[in-house]
C-alpha cells in the first residue's frame, strides 16, 4: 500500500480505496501458498492484478506479486500455468488500455500510448526469461547433486567390494592352512605328538597372521582416507606365502625371469593376492603337494603363473567360487588379464598379466615391448 501510494503520484488514475486495498492484499496473500500450490499462487496474483488494472487503479508494486508467483510456478515445473497467467494478464491489459478504456474507469480516460505496451511486454519477457534461467540453473544443480550422490555410492560400492575381496583372500588362504594342519594334528595326536605339536604351532602362526591382516583391513574401513598403519602386502612378502604353504604340506618353487622393475602398490598387492588365492586353491582342491610360481618381468607388465600337477580332489580343480572371480576382478581393475583352467597333462594353471602403468592394457604392453 505504501509503495502504491507513492507510485500513484503523477498518474491520472482512480484514487486508491477499500477495493484497491483488498485487491492488493489478495495479490500478495495468495503468495503465501506458492510453495504448496504454485499454480494457484500465480493464477490468483495475475487475476487480482488484472482486476486491479481493469478498475483503473495506478500502476505500481502490484506487478512484483505477479513476478514472484511466476517465478515459483516456473521453478516448480508448472511452466504452462505461469505462461498462461502472464499471457492472460498481458492480453487483458492490452484490451483495457486500447479498446475497453471507454467503458472502464477512470472517466474520460484515453488510450494508453503504445510505447507503454513495449515496456509492459519487455517486463513480461524479462520475468519469464529470469524465471526460466533460474529453473534451468536449479535443474543443473539438482543433476550435479544427483551425480555426486551416484559417484559417492559407486565409490562406496567399490570400496565394499575391495574390502570383501581382501577379507576373502586373507581368510580363505589362512583358514585353508589351518584346516589342513588341524587334520594333520588330529591324525597324529596319539601316534606322533611331536608332529601334532608342529601342526598346532603352524595353526597358531597362520591364525595370528590372518588376524593381523583382517585387523588392518578393518582399520582402513573404519577410518577411510587415513594412511594405513602397516604397508599392504606385495611380492616382497612372497616368502611368507611359501612358508605358510609349506606349513600346509605344500612345496612351492618360485622362479623369476626378466629384469625386476618397480611395481606400483596397487599392482603389487593384486599380484600378491592372485598368487595367494592360487596357492590356496592348490591346497584346497588339488591332490598335488607341489606348486610352481613363475614371475616374469616384462618391459611394462608383469606376468604371473601358478602351476600344480593335480589331480583335483573333491570339487573342481582350481575352485569355482569367489576366489577366481576375485582374481579376475583384481586383474580387470588394473587393465590386466587372467586365465585359469586345467592343463593338458592334468594339472591346473593360473596365469595373470598385469600392467605396470595404470590404465595400460596387457595387449598394449605386448605391442610396446615388441616395438
CSV table of C-alpha atoms in Angstrom, one decimal:
chain,number,residue,atom,x,y,z
A,1,UNK,CA,0.0,0.0,0.0
A,2,UNK,CA,2.8,2.4,0.8
A,3,UNK,CA,4.6,1.7,-2.5
A,4,UNK,CA,1.4,2.0,-4.5
A,5,UNK,CA,0.5,5.3,-2.8
A,6,UNK,CA,4.0,6.6,-3.8
A,7,UNK,CA,3.7,5.4,-7.3
A,8,UNK,CA,0.2,6.9,-7.7
A,9,UNK,CA,1.6,10.5,-7.7
A,10,UNK,CA,1.6,11.8,-11.2
A,11,UNK,CA,-0.7,9.2,-12.6
A,12,UNK,CA,-4.2,10.3,-13.7
A,13,UNK,CA,-5.9,7.1,-12.4
A,14,UNK,CA,-8.6,6.2,-9.9
A,15,UNK,CA,-7.9,7.1,-6.3
A,16,UNK,CA,-7.0,4.2,-4.0
A,17,UNK,CA,-9.8,2.9,-1.8
A,18,UNK,CA,-11.0,-0.1,0.0
A,19,UNK,CA,-11.5,-2.2,-3.2
A,20,UNK,CA,-8.0,-1.3,-4.3
A,21,UNK,CA,-6.6,-2.3,-0.9
A,22,UNK,CA,-8.4,-5.6,-1.0
A,23,UNK,CA,-7.1,-6.4,-4.5
A,24,UNK,CA,-3.5,-5.5,-3.5
A,25,UNK,CA,-3.9,-7.7,-0.3
A,26,UNK,CA,-5.3,-10.6,-2.4
A,27,UNK,CA,-2.5,-10.4,-4.9
A,28,UNK,CA,0.1,-10.7,-2.1
A,29,UNK,CA,-1.8,-13.0,0.3
A,30,UNK,CA,-2.1,-15.7,-2.4
A,31,UNK,CA,1.7,-15.9,-2.5
A,32,UNK,CA,1.7,-17.5,1.0
A,33,UNK,CA,0.7,-20.8,-0.6
A,34,UNK,CA,3.1,-20.6,-3.6
A,35,UNK,CA,5.3,-23.5,-2.4
A,36,UNK,CA,2.5,-25.9,-1.9
A,37,UNK,CA,0.2,-24.6,-4.6
A,38,UNK,CA,2.3,-22.6,-7.2
A,39,UNK,CA,-0.4,-22.7,-9.9
A,40,UNK,CA,-3.0,-21.2,-7.5
A,41,UNK,CA,-0.5,-18.5,-6.5
A,42,UNK,CA,0.4,-17.3,-10.0
A,43,UNK,CA,-3.2,-17.6,-11.2
A,44,UNK,CA,-4.5,-15.7,-8.2
A,45,UNK,CA,-1.9,-13.0,-8.3
A,46,UNK,CA,-2.4,-12.4,-12.0
A,47,UNK,CA,-6.2,-12.3,-11.7
A,48,UNK,CA,-6.1,-9.9,-8.8
A,49,UNK,CA,-3.7,-7.7,-10.8
A,50,UNK,CA,-5.8,-7.8,-13.9
A,51,UNK,CA,-8.9,-6.7,-12.0
A,52,UNK,CA,-6.9,-4.0,-10.2
A,53,UNK,CA,-5.7,-2.6,-13.5
A,54,UNK,CA,-9.1,-3.0,-15.2
A,55,UNK,CA,-10.7,-0.8,-12.5
A,56,UNK,CA,-8.3,2.0,-13.4
A,57,UNK,CA,-6.1,2.0,-10.3
A,58,UNK,CA,-2.5,3.2,-10.5
A,59,UNK,CA,0.4,1.2,-11.8
A,60,UNK,CA,2.8,0.1,-9.0
A,61,UNK,CA,4.4,-2.7,-7.0
A,62,UNK,CA,1.4,-5.0,-7.6
A,63,UNK,CA,3.4,-6.3,-10.6
A,64,UNK,CA,6.0,-7.7,-8.1
A,65,UNK,CA,3.4,-10.1,-6.8
A,66,UNK,CA,2.9,-11.5,-10.3
A,67,UNK,CA,6.6,-11.8,-10.7
A,68,UNK,CA,7.0,-13.8,-7.5
A,69,UNK,CA,4.1,-16.1,-8.4
A,70,UNK,CA,5.5,-16.6,-11.9
A,71,UNK,CA,9.0,-17.5,-10.5
A,72,UNK,CA,7.5,-20.0,-8.1
A,73,UNK,CA,5.4,-21.7,-10.8
A,74,UNK,CA,8.2,-22.0,-13.4
A,75,UNK,CA,10.8,-23.1,-10.9
A,76,UNK,CA,8.5,-25.8,-9.6
A,77,UNK,CA,7.8,-27.1,-13.1
A,78,UNK,CA,4.4,-25.5,-13.8
A,79,UNK,CA,5.6,-23.5,-16.8
A,80,UNK,CA,2.4,-23.6,-18.8
A,81,UNK,CA,0.4,-22.3,-15.9
A,82,UNK,CA,2.8,-19.4,-15.5
A,83,UNK,CA,2.8,-18.6,-19.2
A,84,UNK,CA,-1.0,-18.7,-19.5
A,85,UNK,CA,-1.3,-16.5,-16.4
A,86,UNK,CA,1.2,-13.9,-17.7
A,87,UNK,CA,-0.3,-14.1,-21.2
A,88,UNK,CA,-3.8,-13.5,-19.9
A,89,UNK,CA,-2.6,-10.5,-17.8
A,90,UNK,CA,-0.8,-9.0,-20.8
A,91,UNK,CA,-3.7,-9.6,-23.2
A,92,UNK,CA,-6.2,-8.2,-20.6
A,93,UNK,CA,-4.1,-5.1,-20.0
A,94,UNK,CA,-3.8,-4.6,-23.8
A,95,UNK,CA,-7.6,-4.8,-24.3
A,96,UNK,CA,-8.3,-2.5,-21.3
A,97,UNK,CA,-5.7,0.1,-22.4
A,98,UNK,CA,-6.6,0.3,-26.1
A,99,UNK,CA,-10.2,-0.9,-26.6
A,100,UNK,CA,-12.2,-1.2,-23.4
A,101,UNK,CA,-11.0,2.0,-21.8
A,102,UNK,CA,-14.2,3.8,-22.9
A,103,UNK,CA,-16.3,1.6,-20.5
A,104,UNK,CA,-13.8,1.3,-17.7
A,105,UNK,CA,-12.7,3.8,-15.0
A,106,UNK,CA,-11.5,6.4,-14.7
A,107,UNK,CA,-14.0,8.5,-16.6
A,108,UNK,CA,-12.6,10.4,-19.6
A,109,UNK,CA,-9.6,8.2,-19.9
A,110,UNK,CA,-8.0,7.8,-23.3
A,111,UNK,CA,-6.0,5.0,-24.9
A,112,UNK,CA,-2.6,4.3,-23.5
A,113,UNK,CA,0.5,5.1,-25.6
A,114,UNK,CA,1.9,2.1,-27.5
A,115,UNK,CA,5.3,2.8,-26.0
A,116,UNK,CA,3.8,1.8,-22.7
A,117,UNK,CA,2.9,-1.6,-24.2
A,118,UNK,CA,6.5,-2.1,-25.2
A,119,UNK,CA,7.6,-1.5,-21.6
A,120,UNK,CA,4.9,-4.0,-20.4
A,121,UNK,CA,5.9,-6.6,-23.0
A,122,UNK,CA,9.6,-6.2,-22.1
A,123,UNK,CA,8.6,-6.6,-18.4
A,124,UNK,CA,6.7,-9.8,-19.1
A,125,UNK,CA,9.5,-11.2,-21.2
A,126,UNK,CA,12.1,-10.3,-18.5
A,127,UNK,CA,10.1,-12.1,-15.8
A,128,UNK,CA,9.7,-15.3,-18.0
A,129,UNK,CA,13.4,-15.2,-19.0
A,130,UNK,CA,14.7,-14.8,-15.5
A,131,UNK,CA,12.4,-17.5,-14.1
A,132,UNK,CA,13.4,-19.9,-16.9
A,133,UNK,CA,17.1,-19.2,-16.2
A,134,UNK,CA,16.6,-19.9,-12.5
A,135,UNK,CA,14.7,-23.1,-13.4
A,136,UNK,CA,17.5,-24.3,-15.6
A,137,UNK,CA,20.1,-23.5,-13.0
A,138,UNK,CA,18.2,-25.4,-10.3
A,139,UNK,CA,17.8,-28.4,-12.6
A,140,UNK,CA,21.6,-28.3,-13.3
A,141,UNK,CA,22.3,-28.1,-9.5
A,142,UNK,CA,19.9,-30.9,-8.9
A,143,UNK,CA,21.6,-33.0,-11.6
A,144,UNK,CA,25.0,-32.2,-10.2
A,145,UNK,CA,23.9,-33.2,-6.7
A,146,UNK,CA,22.4,-36.5,-8.1
A,147,UNK,CA,25.6,-37.2,-10.0
A,148,UNK,CA,27.8,-36.5,-6.9
A,149,UNK,CA,25.5,-38.8,-4.9
A,150,UNK,CA,25.7,-41.5,-7.5
A,151,UNK,CA,29.5,-41.2,-7.6
A,152,UNK,CA,29.7,-41.4,-3.8
A,153,UNK,CA,27.5,-44.5,-4.0
A,154,UNK,CA,29.7,-46.1,-6.7
A,155,UNK,CA,32.8,-45.3,-4.6
A,156,UNK,CA,31.2,-46.9,-1.6
A,157,UNK,CA,30.2,-50.0,-3.5
A,158,UNK,CA,33.7,-50.3,-5.0
A,159,UNK,CA,35.2,-49.9,-1.5
A,160,UNK,CA,32.9,-52.6,-0.1
A,161,UNK,CA,33.8,-54.9,-3.0
A,162,UNK,CA,37.5,-54.2,-2.4
A,163,UNK,CA,37.2,-55.0,1.3
A,164,UNK,CA,35.2,-58.1,0.5
A,165,UNK,CA,38.0,-59.3,-1.8
A,166,UNK,CA,40.7,-58.5,0.7
A,167,UNK,CA,38.8,-60.4,3.5
A,168,UNK,CA,38.1,-63.3,1.2
A,169,UNK,CA,41.7,-63.6,0.1
A,170,UNK,CA,43.1,-63.3,3.7
A,171,UNK,CA,40.6,-65.7,5.3
A,172,UNK,CA,40.5,-68.3,2.5
A,173,UNK,CA,44.2,-68.8,2.5
A,174,UNK,CA,44.8,-68.8,6.2
A,175,UNK,CA,41.8,-70.9,7.0
A,176,UNK,CA,42.8,-73.5,4.4
A,177,UNK,CA,46.2,-73.8,6.0
A,178,UNK,CA,44.6,-74.1,9.4
A,179,UNK,CA,42.1,-76.7,8.2
A,180,UNK,CA,44.9,-78.9,6.7
A,181,UNK,CA,47.1,-78.6,9.8
A,182,UNK,CA,44.1,-79.3,12.1
A,183,UNK,CA,43.5,-82.5,10.2
A,184,UNK,CA,47.2,-83.5,10.5
A,185,UNK,CA,47.2,-82.7,14.2
A,186,UNK,CA,44.1,-84.8,14.9
A,187,UNK,CA,45.5,-87.7,12.9
A,188,UNK,CA,48.9,-87.6,14.7
A,189,UNK,CA,47.8,-86.6,18.2
A,190,UNK,CA,48.2,-90.1,19.6
A,191,UNK,CA,50.8,-91.6,17.2
A,192,UNK,CA,53.2,-88.7,16.9
A,193,UNK,CA,52.6,-86.0,19.5
A,194,UNK,CA,55.7,-84.0,18.4
A,195,UNK,CA,54.4,-83.8,14.8
A,196,UNK,CA,51.0,-82.8,16.2
A,197,UNK,CA,52.6,-80.0,18.2
A,198,UNK,CA,54.2,-78.8,14.9
A,199,UNK,CA,50.8,-78.7,13.3
A,200,UNK,CA,49.4,-76.7,16.2
A,201,UNK,CA,52.3,-74.3,16.0
A,202,UNK,CA,51.5,-73.7,12.3
A,203,UNK,CA,47.9,-73.2,13.1
A,204,UNK,CA,48.8,-70.6,15.7
A,205,UNK,CA,51.1,-68.8,13.3
A,206,UNK,CA,48.6,-68.8,10.4
A,207,UNK,CA,45.7,-67.6,12.7
A,208,UNK,CA,47.9,-64.8,14.1
A,209,UNK,CA,48.9,-63.7,10.6
A,210,UNK,CA,45.2,-63.8,9.4
A,211,UNK,CA,44.1,-61.8,12.4
A,212,UNK,CA,46.7,-59.1,11.8
A,213,UNK,CA,45.7,-58.7,8.1
A,214,UNK,CA,42.0,-58.7,9.0
A,215,UNK,CA,42.6,-56.0,11.6
A,216,UNK,CA,44.4,-53.9,9.0
A,217,UNK,CA,41.6,-54.2,6.5
A,218,UNK,CA,39.0,-53.3,9.2
A,219,UNK,CA,41.1,-50.3,10.4
A,220,UNK,CA,41.1,-49.0,6.9
A,221,UNK,CA,37.4,-49.5,6.7
A,222,UNK,CA,36.7,-47.6,9.9
A,223,UNK,CA,38.9,-44.7,9.0
A,224,UNK,CA,38.6,-44.1,5.2
A,225,UNK,CA,41.2,-41.8,3.8
A,226,UNK,CA,43.7,-42.3,6.6
A,227,UNK,CA,47.1,-43.8,5.9
A,228,UNK,CA,47.2,-47.5,6.7
A,229,UNK,CA,49.3,-48.3,9.8
A,230,UNK,CA,51.2,-51.1,8.0
A,231,UNK,CA,52.1,-51.4,4.3
A,232,UNK,CA,49.9,-53.5,2.1
A,233,UNK,CA,51.4,-56.9,1.2
A,234,UNK,CA,53.3,-57.3,-2.0
A,235,UNK,CA,55.6,-59.7,-3.9
A,236,UNK,CA,58.3,-58.9,-1.4
A,237,UNK,CA,56.3,-61.0,1.1
A,238,UNK,CA,56.1,-63.9,-1.3
A,239,UNK,CA,58.4,-65.9,1.1
A,240,UNK,CA,55.7,-65.7,3.7
A,241,UNK,CA,53.2,-67.4,1.4
A,242,UNK,CA,55.8,-70.1,0.6
A,243,UNK,CA,56.3,-70.7,4.4
A,244,UNK,CA,52.6,-70.8,5.0
A,245,UNK,CA,52.1,-73.2,2.1
A,246,UNK,CA,55.0,-75.4,3.5
A,247,UNK,CA,53.2,-75.5,6.8
A,248,UNK,CA,50.2,-76.9,5.0
A,249,UNK,CA,52.4,-79.6,3.4
A,250,UNK,CA,52.7,-77.9,0.0
A,251,UNK,CA,56.2,-77.4,-1.5
A,252,UNK,CA,56.3,-74.2,-3.5
A,253,UNK,CA,59.0,-73.3,-6.0
A,254,UNK,CA,59.4,-69.7,-7.1
A,255,UNK,CA,61.1,-68.8,-10.4
A,256,UNK,CA,61.8,-65.3,-11.6
A,257,UNK,CA,62.5,-64.3,-15.2
A,258,UNK,CA,63.5,-60.9,-16.7
A,259,UNK,CA,64.8,-57.8,-15.0
A,260,UNK,CA,62.8,-56.7,-11.9
A,261,UNK,CA,61.2,-53.3,-12.2
A,262,UNK,CA,59.5,-51.1,-9.7
A,263,UNK,CA,55.9,-52.3,-9.3
A,264,UNK,CA,53.1,-49.8,-8.3
A,265,UNK,CA,51.5,-50.5,-5.0
A,266,UNK,CA,48.1,-51.5,-6.5
A,267,UNK,CA,49.7,-53.9,-8.9
A,268,UNK,CA,52.0,-55.3,-6.2
A,269,UNK,CA,49.0,-56.0,-3.9
A,270,UNK,CA,47.0,-57.6,-6.7
A,271,UNK,CA,49.9,-59.8,-7.7
A,272,UNK,CA,50.4,-60.9,-4.1
A,273,UNK,CA,46.6,-61.7,-3.7
A,274,UNK,CA,46.5,-63.6,-7.0
A,275,UNK,CA,49.4,-65.8,-6.0
A,276,UNK,CA,47.9,-66.3,-2.6
A,277,UNK,CA,44.5,-67.3,-3.9
A,278,UNK,CA,46.1,-69.6,-6.5
A,279,UNK,CA,48.1,-71.4,-3.8
A,280,UNK,CA,45.0,-71.6,-1.6
A,281,UNK,CA,43.2,-73.3,-4.4
A,282,UNK,CA,46.1,-75.8,-4.7
A,283,UNK,CA,45.8,-76.6,-1.0
A,284,UNK,CA,42.1,-77.0,-1.1
A,285,UNK,CA,41.3,-78.6,-4.4
A,286,UNK,CA,44.5,-80.3,-5.7
A,287,UNK,CA,45.9,-83.7,-4.8
A,288,UNK,CA,49.4,-82.4,-5.7
A,289,UNK,CA,51.7,-81.4,-2.9
A,290,UNK,CA,53.9,-79.2,-5.1
A,291,UNK,CA,53.3,-75.9,-6.9
A,292,UNK,CA,55.4,-73.7,-9.2
A,293,UNK,CA,55.2,-70.0,-9.1
A,294,UNK,CA,56.8,-68.2,-12.0
A,295,UNK,CA,57.1,-64.4,-12.1
A,296,UNK,CA,58.2,-62.8,-15.4
A,297,UNK,CA,59.1,-59.1,-15.5
A,298,UNK,CA,58.4,-57.5,-18.9
A,299,UNK,CA,59.0,-54.0,-20.2
A,300,UNK,CA,55.8,-52.5,-18.9
A,301,UNK,CA,54.0,-55.5,-17.5
A,302,UNK,CA,54.4,-58.4,-15.1
A,303,UNK,CA,53.3,-62.0,-15.7
A,304,UNK,CA,52.4,-64.5,-13.0
A,305,UNK,CA,51.7,-68.2,-13.4
A,306,UNK,CA,51.0,-70.8,-10.7
A,307,UNK,CA,51.0,-74.4,-11.7
A,308,UNK,CA,50.2,-77.6,-9.9
A,309,UNK,CA,50.4,-81.2,-11.2
A,310,UNK,CA,46.9,-82.2,-9.9
A,311,UNK,CA,44.8,-84.3,-9.9
A,312,UNK,CA,41.7,-82.5,-8.5
A,313,UNK,CA,40.3,-83.7,-5.2
A,314,UNK,CA,36.7,-83.3,-4.1
A,315,UNK,CA,35.4,-80.3,-6.1
A,316,UNK,CA,36.7,-78.8,-9.3
A,317,UNK,CA,40.3,-78.2,-9.7
A,318,UNK,CA,41.2,-74.6,-9.0
A,319,UNK,CA,37.9,-74.0,-7.3
A,320,UNK,CA,34.8,-72.4,-8.7
A,321,UNK,CA,33.7,-69.8,-6.2
A,322,UNK,CA,34.5,-66.3,-5.2
A,323,UNK,CA,38.3,-66.9,-5.4
A,324,UNK,CA,38.5,-67.0,-9.2
A,325,UNK,CA,36.0,-64.2,-9.5
A,326,UNK,CA,38.1,-62.0,-7.1
A,327,UNK,CA,41.3,-62.7,-9.1
A,328,UNK,CA,39.6,-61.7,-12.3
A,329,UNK,CA,38.2,-58.5,-10.8
A,330,UNK,CA,41.6,-57.5,-9.4
A,331,UNK,CA,43.2,-58.0,-12.8
A,332,UNK,CA,40.4,-56.2,-14.7
A,333,UNK,CA,40.5,-53.2,-12.3
A,334,UNK,CA,44.2,-52.7,-13.3
A,335,UNK,CA,43.6,-53.3,-17.1
A,336,UNK,CA,45.2,-56.7,-16.9
A,337,UNK,CA,44.1,-60.2,-17.9
A,338,UNK,CA,43.9,-63.5,-16.1
A,339,UNK,CA,43.3,-67.1,-17.2
A,340,UNK,CA,42.7,-70.1,-15.1
A,341,UNK,CA,42.0,-73.7,-16.2
A,342,UNK,CA,43.2,-77.3,-16.4
A,343,UNK,CA,46.5,-78.1,-18.1
A,344,UNK,CA,46.6,-80.7,-20.8
A,345,UNK,CA,48.7,-83.0,-18.5
A,346,UNK,CA,46.0,-83.0,-15.8
A,347,UNK,CA,47.2,-80.2,-13.6
A,348,UNK,CA,45.9,-76.7,-13.2
A,349,UNK,CA,47.3,-73.4,-14.1
A,350,UNK,CA,46.5,-69.8,-13.2
A,351,UNK,CA,48.1,-67.1,-15.5
A,352,UNK,CA,47.9,-63.4,-14.9
A,353,UNK,CA,49.3,-60.4,-16.8
A,354,UNK,CA,49.2,-57.1,-15.0
A,355,UNK,CA,50.4,-53.7,-16.5
A,356,UNK,CA,52.9,-51.6,-14.6
A,357,UNK,CA,51.2,-48.4,-15.6
A,358,UNK,CA,47.7,-47.6,-14.6
A,359,UNK,CA,45.2,-47.9,-17.5
A,360,UNK,CA,47.7,-49.7,-19.8
A,361,UNK,CA,46.2,-53.0,-21.1
A,362,UNK,CA,48.2,-56.2,-21.5
A,363,UNK,CA,47.9,-56.1,-25.3
A,364,UNK,CA,49.2,-52.6,-25.3
A,365,UNK,CA,52.2,-53.7,-23.2
A,366,UNK,CA,53.0,-56.5,-25.6
A,367,UNK,CA,52.9,-54.2,-28.6
A,368,UNK,CA,55.2,-51.7,-26.8
A,369,UNK,CA,57.7,-54.4,-25.9
A,370,UNK,CA,57.7,-55.7,-29.5
A,371,UNK,CA,58.3,-52.3,-30.9
